[in-house]
Every structure is written in C-alpha cells, then in structure tokens.
PDB file of C-alpha atoms in Angstrom:
ATOM      1  CA  ASP A   1      -0.347  -0.030   0.462  1.00  0.00           C
ATOM      2  CA  ALA A   2       1.697   3.375  -1.025  1.00  0.00           C
ATOM      3  CA  GLY A   3       1.797   6.085   1.459  1.00  0.00           C
ATOM      4  CA  VAL A   4       1.639   9.731   0.559  1.00  0.00           C
ATOM      5  CA  THR A   5       3.096  10.383  -2.584  1.00  0.00           C
ATOM      6  CA  GLN A   6       4.152  14.238  -4.231  1.00  0.00           C
ATOM      7  CA  SER A   7       5.446  15.414  -7.020  1.00  0.00           C
ATOM      8  CA  PRO A   8       7.996  16.706  -7.882  1.00  0.00           C
ATOM      9  CA  THR A   9      10.196  16.054  -5.925  1.00  0.00           C
ATOM     10  CA  HIS A  10      12.420  18.849  -6.661  1.00  0.00           C
ATOM     11  CA  LEU A  11      11.654  22.459  -8.459  1.00  0.00           C
ATOM     12  CA  ILE A  12      13.463  25.461  -9.347  1.00  0.00           C
ATOM     13  CA  LYS A  13      11.856  28.520 -10.350  1.00  0.00           C
ATOM     14  CA  THR A  14      12.097  32.402 -10.877  1.00  0.00           C
ATOM     15  CA  ARG A  15      10.656  35.319  -8.861  1.00  0.00           C
ATOM     16  CA  GLY A  16       7.340  36.006 -10.589  1.00  0.00           C
ATOM     17  CA  GLN A  17       6.529  32.815 -11.692  1.00  0.00           C
ATOM     18  CA  GLN A  18       3.755  29.936 -10.898  1.00  0.00           C
ATOM     19  CA  VAL A  19       4.146  26.632  -9.577  1.00  0.00           C
ATOM     20  CA  THR A  20       1.662  23.593  -9.109  1.00  0.00           C
ATOM     21  CA  LEU A  21       2.793  21.058  -6.738  1.00  0.00           C
ATOM     22  CA  ARG A  22       0.433  17.517  -6.624  1.00  0.00           C
ATOM     23  CA  CYS A  23       0.005  15.130  -3.891  1.00  0.00           C
ATOM     24  CA  SER A  24      -1.748  11.669  -4.079  1.00  0.00           C
ATOM     25  CA  PRO A  25      -2.996  10.736  -0.662  1.00  0.00           C
ATOM     26  CA  LYS A  26      -2.987   7.425   1.082  1.00  0.00           C
ATOM     27  CA  SER A  27      -5.256   4.606   0.148  1.00  0.00           C
ATOM     28  CA  GLY A  28      -8.234   5.310   1.880  1.00  0.00           C
ATOM     29  CA  HIS A  29      -7.693   8.735   2.748  1.00  0.00           C
ATOM     30  CA  ASP A  30      -9.758  11.375   1.927  1.00  0.00           C
ATOM     31  CA  THR A  31      -8.396  14.719   3.669  1.00  0.00           C
ATOM     32  CA  VAL A  32      -5.609  16.252   2.464  1.00  0.00           C
ATOM     33  CA  SER A  33      -3.458  18.863   4.074  1.00  0.00           C
ATOM     34  CA  TRP A  34      -0.709  21.198   2.678  1.00  0.00           C
ATOM     35  CA  TYR A  35       2.078  22.413   4.799  1.00  0.00           C
ATOM     36  CA  GLN A  36       5.170  24.955   3.933  1.00  0.00           C
ATOM     37  CA  GLN A  37       8.410  24.166   6.070  1.00  0.00           C
ATOM     38  CA  ALA A  38      10.968  26.920   5.582  1.00  0.00           C
ATOM     39  CA  LEU A  39      14.758  25.572   6.621  1.00  0.00           C
ATOM     40  CA  GLY A  40      15.297  25.026  10.252  1.00  0.00           C
ATOM     41  CA  GLN A  41      11.622  26.031  11.096  1.00  0.00           C
ATOM     42  CA  GLY A  42       8.697  23.389  11.700  1.00  0.00           C
ATOM     43  CA  PRO A  43       5.848  22.904   8.887  1.00  0.00           C
ATOM     44  CA  GLN A  44       3.334  25.569   8.828  1.00  0.00           C
ATOM     45  CA  PHE A  45      -0.702  25.034   7.673  1.00  0.00           C
ATOM     46  CA  ILE A  46      -1.474  26.269   4.452  1.00  0.00           C
ATOM     47  CA  PHE A  47      -4.714  24.921   4.069  1.00  0.00           C
ATOM     48  CA  GLN A  48      -6.990  21.507   4.072  1.00  0.00           C
ATOM     49  CA  TYR A  49      -9.422  19.879   1.429  1.00  0.00           C
ATOM     50  CA  TYR A  50     -12.113  17.718   2.286  1.00  0.00           C
ATOM     51  CA  GLU A  51     -14.542  16.955  -0.143  1.00  0.00           C
ATOM     52  CA  GLU A  52     -13.595  18.852  -2.948  1.00  0.00           C
ATOM     53  CA  GLU A  53     -13.469  22.006  -0.511  1.00  0.00           C
ATOM     54  CA  GLU A  54     -11.217  23.932   1.192  1.00  0.00           C
ATOM     55  CA  ARG A  55     -11.973  23.396   4.889  1.00  0.00           C
ATOM     56  CA  GLN A  56      -9.633  25.040   6.868  1.00  0.00           C
ATOM     57  CA  ARG A  57      -6.983  28.129   5.943  1.00  0.00           C
ATOM     58  CA  GLY A  58      -3.628  29.161   7.826  1.00  0.00           C
ATOM     59  CA  ASN A  59      -2.325  32.589   7.556  1.00  0.00           C
ATOM     60  CA  PHE A  60      -0.803  32.379   3.713  1.00  0.00           C
ATOM     61  CA  PRO A  61      -2.202  34.800   1.306  1.00  0.00           C
ATOM     62  CA  ASP A  62      -4.139  34.337  -1.437  1.00  0.00           C
ATOM     63  CA  ARG A  63      -1.338  33.198  -3.940  1.00  0.00           C
ATOM     64  CA  PHE A  64      -1.572  30.148  -2.590  1.00  0.00           C
ATOM     65  CA  SER A  65      -4.729  28.219  -3.728  1.00  0.00           C
ATOM     66  CA  GLY A  66      -5.683  24.320  -3.901  1.00  0.00           C
ATOM     67  CA  HIS A  67      -7.831  22.116  -5.341  1.00  0.00           C
ATOM     68  CA  GLN A  68      -8.708  18.480  -4.519  1.00  0.00           C
ATOM     69  CA  PHE A  69     -10.283  16.048  -7.272  1.00  0.00           C
ATOM     70  CA  PRO A  70     -12.785  13.128  -7.064  1.00  0.00           C
ATOM     71  CA  ASN A  71     -10.006  10.766  -6.266  1.00  0.00           C
ATOM     72  CA  TYR A  72      -8.806  12.906  -3.361  1.00  0.00           C
ATOM     73  CA  SER A  73      -5.534  13.858  -4.990  1.00  0.00           C
ATOM     74  CA  SER A  74      -4.893  17.522  -4.612  1.00  0.00           C
ATOM     75  CA  GLU A  75      -2.773  20.264  -6.263  1.00  0.00           C
ATOM     76  CA  LEU A  76      -0.980  23.324  -4.460  1.00  0.00           C
ATOM     77  CA  ASN A  77      -0.991  26.594  -6.415  1.00  0.00           C
ATOM     78  CA  VAL A  78       1.231  29.063  -5.756  1.00  0.00           C
ATOM     79  CA  ASN A  79       1.255  32.407  -8.090  1.00  0.00           C
ATOM     80  CA  ALA A  80       3.764  35.392  -7.941  1.00  0.00           C
ATOM     81  CA  LEU A  81       6.230  33.160  -6.579  1.00  0.00           C
ATOM     82  CA  LEU A  82       8.808  35.588  -4.034  1.00  0.00           C
ATOM     83  CA  LEU A  83      12.186  34.413  -2.645  1.00  0.00           C
ATOM     84  CA  GLY A  84      10.617  33.361   0.777  1.00  0.00           C
ATOM     85  CA  ASP A  85       8.654  30.819  -1.059  1.00  0.00           C
ATOM     86  CA  SER A  86      11.453  28.735  -1.249  1.00  0.00           C
ATOM     87  CA  ALA A  87      10.689  25.810   0.929  1.00  0.00           C
ATOM     88  CA  LEU A  88       9.795  22.199   1.706  1.00  0.00           C
ATOM     89  CA  TYR A  89       6.328  21.592   0.717  1.00  0.00           C
ATOM     90  CA  LEU A  90       4.736  18.967   2.898  1.00  0.00           C
ATOM     91  CA  CYS A  91       1.176  17.022   2.034  1.00  0.00           C
ATOM     92  CA  ALA A  92      -0.302  15.187   4.464  1.00  0.00           C
ATOM     93  CA  SER A  93      -3.655  12.782   4.133  1.00  0.00           C
ATOM     94  CA  SER A  94      -5.679  11.311   6.969  1.00  0.00           C
ATOM     95  CA  PRO A  95      -9.402   9.675   7.110  1.00  0.00           C
ATOM     96  CA  THR A  96     -11.782  11.262   8.097  1.00  0.00           C
ATOM     97  CA  GLU A  97     -13.092   8.894  11.271  1.00  0.00           C
ATOM     98  CA  VAL A  98      -9.534   9.393  12.681  1.00  0.00           C
ATOM     99  CA  GLN A  99      -8.217  11.531  14.777  1.00  0.00           C
ATOM    100  CA  GLN A 100      -6.979  14.893  13.063  1.00  0.00           C
ATOM    101  CA  GLU A 101      -3.761  15.034  14.799  1.00  0.00           C
ATOM    102  CA  THR A 102      -2.660  11.685  13.270  1.00  0.00           C
ATOM    103  CA  GLN A 103      -1.935  12.803   9.769  1.00  0.00           C
ATOM    104  CA  TYR A 104       0.650  10.892   7.308  1.00  0.00           C
ATOM    105  CA  PHE A 105       2.846  13.225   5.570  1.00  0.00           C
ATOM    106  CA  GLY A 106       4.965  12.688   2.357  1.00  0.00           C
ATOM    107  CA  PRO A 107       8.034  13.149   1.654  1.00  0.00           C
ATOM    108  CA  GLY A 108       7.708  16.604  -0.200  1.00  0.00           C
ATOM    109  CA  THR A 109       8.372  18.684  -2.846  1.00  0.00           C
ATOM    110  CA  ARG A 110      11.179  21.283  -2.254  1.00  0.00           C
ATOM    111  CA  LEU A 111      10.777  24.722  -4.212  1.00  0.00           C
ATOM    112  CA  LEU A 112      13.511  27.062  -4.720  1.00  0.00           C
ATOM    113  CA  VAL A 113      12.604  30.210  -6.063  1.00  0.00           C
ATOM    114  CA  LEU A 114      16.053  32.177  -7.528  1.00  0.00           C
TER     115      LEU A 114
ATOM    116  CA  LEU B   1      -4.178  27.367  20.400  1.00  0.00           C
ATOM    117  CA  ALA B   2      -1.885  26.678  23.216  1.00  0.00           C
ATOM    118  CA  LYS B   3       1.589  27.092  22.630  1.00  0.00           C
ATOM    119  CA  THR B   4       4.475  24.914  23.366  1.00  0.00           C
ATOM    120  CA  THR B   5       8.235  25.481  24.307  1.00  0.00           C
ATOM    121  CA  GLN B   6      10.651  22.770  24.047  1.00  0.00           C
ATOM    122  CA  PRO B   7      14.781  22.674  24.049  1.00  0.00           C
ATOM    123  CA  ILE B   8      16.120  23.587  20.683  1.00  0.00           C
ATOM    124  CA  SER B   9      19.106  20.798  20.783  1.00  0.00           C
ATOM    125  CA  MET B  10      19.889  17.602  22.617  1.00  0.00           C
ATOM    126  CA  ASP B  11      22.776  15.241  22.614  1.00  0.00           C
ATOM    127  CA  SER B  12      22.904  11.626  23.568  1.00  0.00           C
ATOM    128  CA  TYR B  13      24.996   7.978  23.035  1.00  0.00           C
ATOM    129  CA  GLU B  14      23.466   4.983  21.418  1.00  0.00           C
ATOM    130  CA  GLY B  15      21.796   2.636  23.944  1.00  0.00           C
ATOM    131  CA  GLN B  16      20.786   5.896  26.264  1.00  0.00           C
ATOM    132  CA  GLU B  17      17.329   6.736  27.223  1.00  0.00           C
ATOM    133  CA  VAL B  18      16.094  10.363  25.639  1.00  0.00           C
ATOM    134  CA  ASN B  19      13.652  12.141  27.254  1.00  0.00           C
ATOM    135  CA  ILE B  20      12.640  15.457  26.149  1.00  0.00           C
ATOM    136  CA  THR B  21      10.321  17.879  27.979  1.00  0.00           C
ATOM    137  CA  CYS B  22       7.411  20.235  26.423  1.00  0.00           C
ATOM    138  CA  SER B  23       5.958  22.872  28.114  1.00  0.00           C
ATOM    139  CA  HIS B  24       2.601  23.994  27.347  1.00  0.00           C
ATOM    140  CA  ASN B  25       0.946  26.427  30.466  1.00  0.00           C
ATOM    141  CA  ASN B  26      -1.934  27.107  28.779  1.00  0.00           C
ATOM    142  CA  ILE B  27      -2.963  23.834  27.626  1.00  0.00           C
ATOM    143  CA  ALA B  28      -7.114  23.487  27.291  1.00  0.00           C
ATOM    144  CA  THR B  29      -9.561  21.204  28.655  1.00  0.00           C
ATOM    145  CA  ASN B  30      -9.888  19.737  25.321  1.00  0.00           C
ATOM    146  CA  ASP B  31      -6.401  19.414  23.810  1.00  0.00           C
ATOM    147  CA  TYR B  32      -4.255  16.622  23.069  1.00  0.00           C
ATOM    148  CA  ILE B  33      -0.330  16.372  23.345  1.00  0.00           C
ATOM    149  CA  THR B  34       1.344  14.293  20.506  1.00  0.00           C
ATOM    150  CA  TRP B  35       4.567  14.025  19.254  1.00  0.00           C
ATOM    151  CA  TYR B  36       5.773  13.902  15.567  1.00  0.00           C
ATOM    152  CA  GLN B  37       9.353  12.823  14.533  1.00  0.00           C
ATOM    153  CA  GLN B  38      11.081  14.135  11.544  1.00  0.00           C
ATOM    154  CA  PHE B  39      14.068  13.027   9.718  1.00  0.00           C
ATOM    155  CA  PRO B  40      16.103  14.929   7.189  1.00  0.00           C
ATOM    156  CA  SER B  41      14.073  15.421   3.686  1.00  0.00           C
ATOM    157  CA  GLN B  42      10.946  13.402   5.097  1.00  0.00           C
ATOM    158  CA  GLY B  43       8.020  14.750   6.229  1.00  0.00           C
ATOM    159  CA  PRO B  44       6.915  14.159   9.601  1.00  0.00           C
ATOM    160  CA  ARG B  45       6.046  11.267  11.059  1.00  0.00           C
ATOM    161  CA  PHE B  46       3.405  10.566  14.176  1.00  0.00           C
ATOM    162  CA  ILE B  47       5.178   9.029  17.192  1.00  0.00           C
ATOM    163  CA  ILE B  48       2.487   9.043  20.309  1.00  0.00           C
ATOM    164  CA  GLN B  49      -0.501  11.346  21.310  1.00  0.00           C
ATOM    165  CA  GLY B  50      -1.750  11.104  24.887  1.00  0.00           C
ATOM    166  CA  TYR B  51      -4.326  12.884  26.918  1.00  0.00           C
ATOM    167  CA  LYS B  52      -3.526  12.499  30.720  1.00  0.00           C
ATOM    168  CA  THR B  53      -1.198  10.116  32.681  1.00  0.00           C
ATOM    169  CA  LYS B  54       1.194   7.822  30.852  1.00  0.00           C
ATOM    170  CA  VAL B  55       0.946   5.704  27.260  1.00  0.00           C
ATOM    171  CA  THR B  56       3.728   3.695  25.938  1.00  0.00           C
ATOM    172  CA  ASN B  57       3.682   2.026  22.456  1.00  0.00           C
ATOM    173  CA  GLU B  58       6.253  -0.140  20.575  1.00  0.00           C
ATOM    174  CA  VAL B  59       8.248   3.299  19.728  1.00  0.00           C
ATOM    175  CA  ALA B  60       8.102   5.621  22.845  1.00  0.00           C
ATOM    176  CA  SER B  61       6.386   6.622  26.124  1.00  0.00           C
ATOM    177  CA  LEU B  62       4.585   9.956  26.720  1.00  0.00           C
ATOM    178  CA  PHE B  63       4.274  10.945  30.404  1.00  0.00           C
ATOM    179  CA  ILE B  64       1.703  13.886  31.175  1.00  0.00           C
ATOM    180  CA  PRO B  65       1.342  14.822  34.825  1.00  0.00           C
ATOM    181  CA  ALA B  66      -1.955  15.923  36.447  1.00  0.00           C
ATOM    182  CA  ASP B  67      -1.846  19.699  35.758  1.00  0.00           C
ATOM    183  CA  ARG B  68      -1.182  18.896  31.945  1.00  0.00           C
ATOM    184  CA  LYS B  69       1.134  21.365  31.831  1.00  0.00           C
ATOM    185  CA  SER B  70       3.751  19.747  30.584  1.00  0.00           C
ATOM    186  CA  SER B  71       4.633  16.321  28.668  1.00  0.00           C
ATOM    187  CA  THR B  72       8.077  14.280  28.741  1.00  0.00           C
ATOM    188  CA  LEU B  73       8.380  12.125  25.747  1.00  0.00           C
ATOM    189  CA  SER B  74      10.836   8.783  26.305  1.00  0.00           C
ATOM    190  CA  LEU B  75      12.635   7.676  23.687  1.00  0.00           C
ATOM    191  CA  PRO B  76      14.454   3.924  25.596  1.00  0.00           C
ATOM    192  CA  ARG B  77      17.552   3.172  24.106  1.00  0.00           C
ATOM    193  CA  VAL B  78      18.344   5.068  21.154  1.00  0.00           C
ATOM    194  CA  SER B  79      20.249   4.262  18.151  1.00  0.00           C
ATOM    195  CA  LEU B  80      21.854   6.337  15.632  1.00  0.00           C
ATOM    196  CA  SER B  81      18.805   6.071  13.446  1.00  0.00           C
ATOM    197  CA  ASP B  82      17.064   8.286  16.327  1.00  0.00           C
ATOM    198  CA  THR B  83      18.647  11.427  15.221  1.00  0.00           C
ATOM    199  CA  ALA B  84      16.277  13.740  14.342  1.00  0.00           C
ATOM    200  CA  VAL B  85      13.854  16.428  14.931  1.00  0.00           C
ATOM    201  CA  TYR B  86      10.886  15.829  17.409  1.00  0.00           C
ATOM    202  CA  TYR B  87       7.878  18.227  17.418  1.00  0.00           C
ATOM    203  CA  CYS B  88       5.466  18.744  20.522  1.00  0.00           C
ATOM    204  CA  LEU B  89       2.067  19.619  19.367  1.00  0.00           C
ATOM    205  CA  VAL B  90      -0.895  20.531  21.641  1.00  0.00           C
ATOM    206  CA  GLY B  91      -4.210  20.953  20.251  1.00  0.00           C
ATOM    207  CA  ASP B  92      -7.964  20.321  20.127  1.00  0.00           C
ATOM    208  CA  GLN B  93      -8.848  17.263  17.986  1.00  0.00           C
ATOM    209  CA  ARG B  94     -11.454  19.051  16.714  1.00  0.00           C
ATOM    210  CA  ASP B  95      -9.481  21.608  14.441  1.00  0.00           C
ATOM    211  CA  TYR B  96      -8.146  20.190  11.639  1.00  0.00           C
ATOM    212  CA  LYS B  97      -4.472  21.745  11.131  1.00  0.00           C
ATOM    213  CA  LEU B  98      -1.287  20.823  13.148  1.00  0.00           C
ATOM    214  CA  SER B  99       0.799  23.519  14.710  1.00  0.00           C
ATOM    215  CA  PHE B 100       4.429  22.668  15.133  1.00  0.00           C
ATOM    216  CA  GLY B 101       6.910  24.893  16.416  1.00  0.00           C
ATOM    217  CA  ALA B 102      10.298  24.796  16.037  1.00  0.00           C
ATOM    218  CA  GLY B 103      11.325  20.963  17.758  1.00  0.00           C
ATOM    219  CA  THR B 104      13.997  19.648  19.450  1.00  0.00           C
ATOM    220  CA  THR B 105      16.902  18.592  17.185  1.00  0.00           C
ATOM    221  CA  VAL B 106      18.041  15.081  18.931  1.00  0.00           C
ATOM    222  CA  THR B 107      21.312  14.071  17.823  1.00  0.00           C
ATOM    223  CA  VAL B 108      22.828  10.241  19.033  1.00  0.00           C
ATOM    224  CA  ARG B 109      26.159   9.371  18.597  1.00  0.00           C
ATOM    225  CA  ALA B 110      28.060   6.213  18.525  1.00  0.00           C
TER     226      ALA B 110
END
C-alpha cells in the first residue's frame, strides 16, 4: 500500500513565476492538508481540503490556492513566486474518522525560487 | 492554540534513554498532546499521542502530569537512526490543522 506521494521532488523557479505541486493521499484517506516548511523551522499549515472544498486555511496569502479532485488527490498552486516561498512543501492525508492529529505526511517537494 | 516550549537540541549516545520535556502552560481542556518525528528530507511521522497520565507504544512513552502543563517524551535505548527533529504539538482534535513549533533536534552519537 503506497503512502502519501508527492511530485515533483524538487523544483526550481524564478520570481514571478507560477508553480503547481501535486499530492496523492494514502489509500483510504479522503482529507488532504498542505504545509510549508522553511529551512530550520517546523511545518506551517497552509490549508486543508475535504470533499473537494477548502475546509480550513492558515495565514497564507491568496497567492496560495489549491484543489482537490474526486479521487482525493490534490494540487497546491502558488502564483507570483517570491524568494521567500523557497521551502519544503509537505502534503499530509488522513481519513475522516481518525483523530485529526494523526496525519500521514509525504516526502515533500523542495521548491527553490531564484 | 496552546503554545509549546521545548529545548532546541539534545545530544545522546547509543543505548541511552532520551527524555524531551515540552512545556504547554495554557493547555485547554480539550487539547491532546502529540509528538511527531522528522528525519532530514522527509515529512514528519506520528510517534505518540496522549491526554493524561502515561501512554506507551512500541516506539516511545509519553508522560503527562496531572496538571497537564508539561509532557515528557521518552525514547528508550536510542540508536543512531533516532537522530531526528522531534516536535511537540498541543491542540484540540476538532481543529483540522497541526501547529508545529521549531522542535528539538536530537543527535545520537556512537
């Protein structure tokens, strides 16, 4: 049983560009959350998707948007990239019946903005 | 959300027990305490969760005093592969997001 998978593993962009990151949740999971982790810091919550809707959002600007598909996979889109958007982007999935604090994380996508 | 305070780093040797204490003075009645482990270039991994007293699983033990204002993660007989960042999280299970602090970097030496 595959765990949470993310693509691509690494990405280099320049300021002002747009990027799309992808996530496939663990089998049987229907909830997907996205986190941003800057170097040396803990992950910061961006938003969570459930039933193809954004259920909760952290303190991130509207440049960060997402989508969830009927098969529960998800995309994170970031527009007008800034140097400060360079980070590891983590996707986490969970089944709705499990306590929310036990989320399963993918390996992340490392984004570098030049 | 209850704020947590934990040491920035800890050093240990193989075979020793490592205890990481997390302070959460303003923990709320509905809050649970959860610990995650993160290796370099990987996502965090759930270790253990508790509400009060003691919880033990195959990986670690979690000790929570009666006032719940702190908790201690205990890793028995650590090995080199236990070198990682350990995060203490406190939150209401009805809250969908996980709130991570800076974590504790544990380095295990031979």
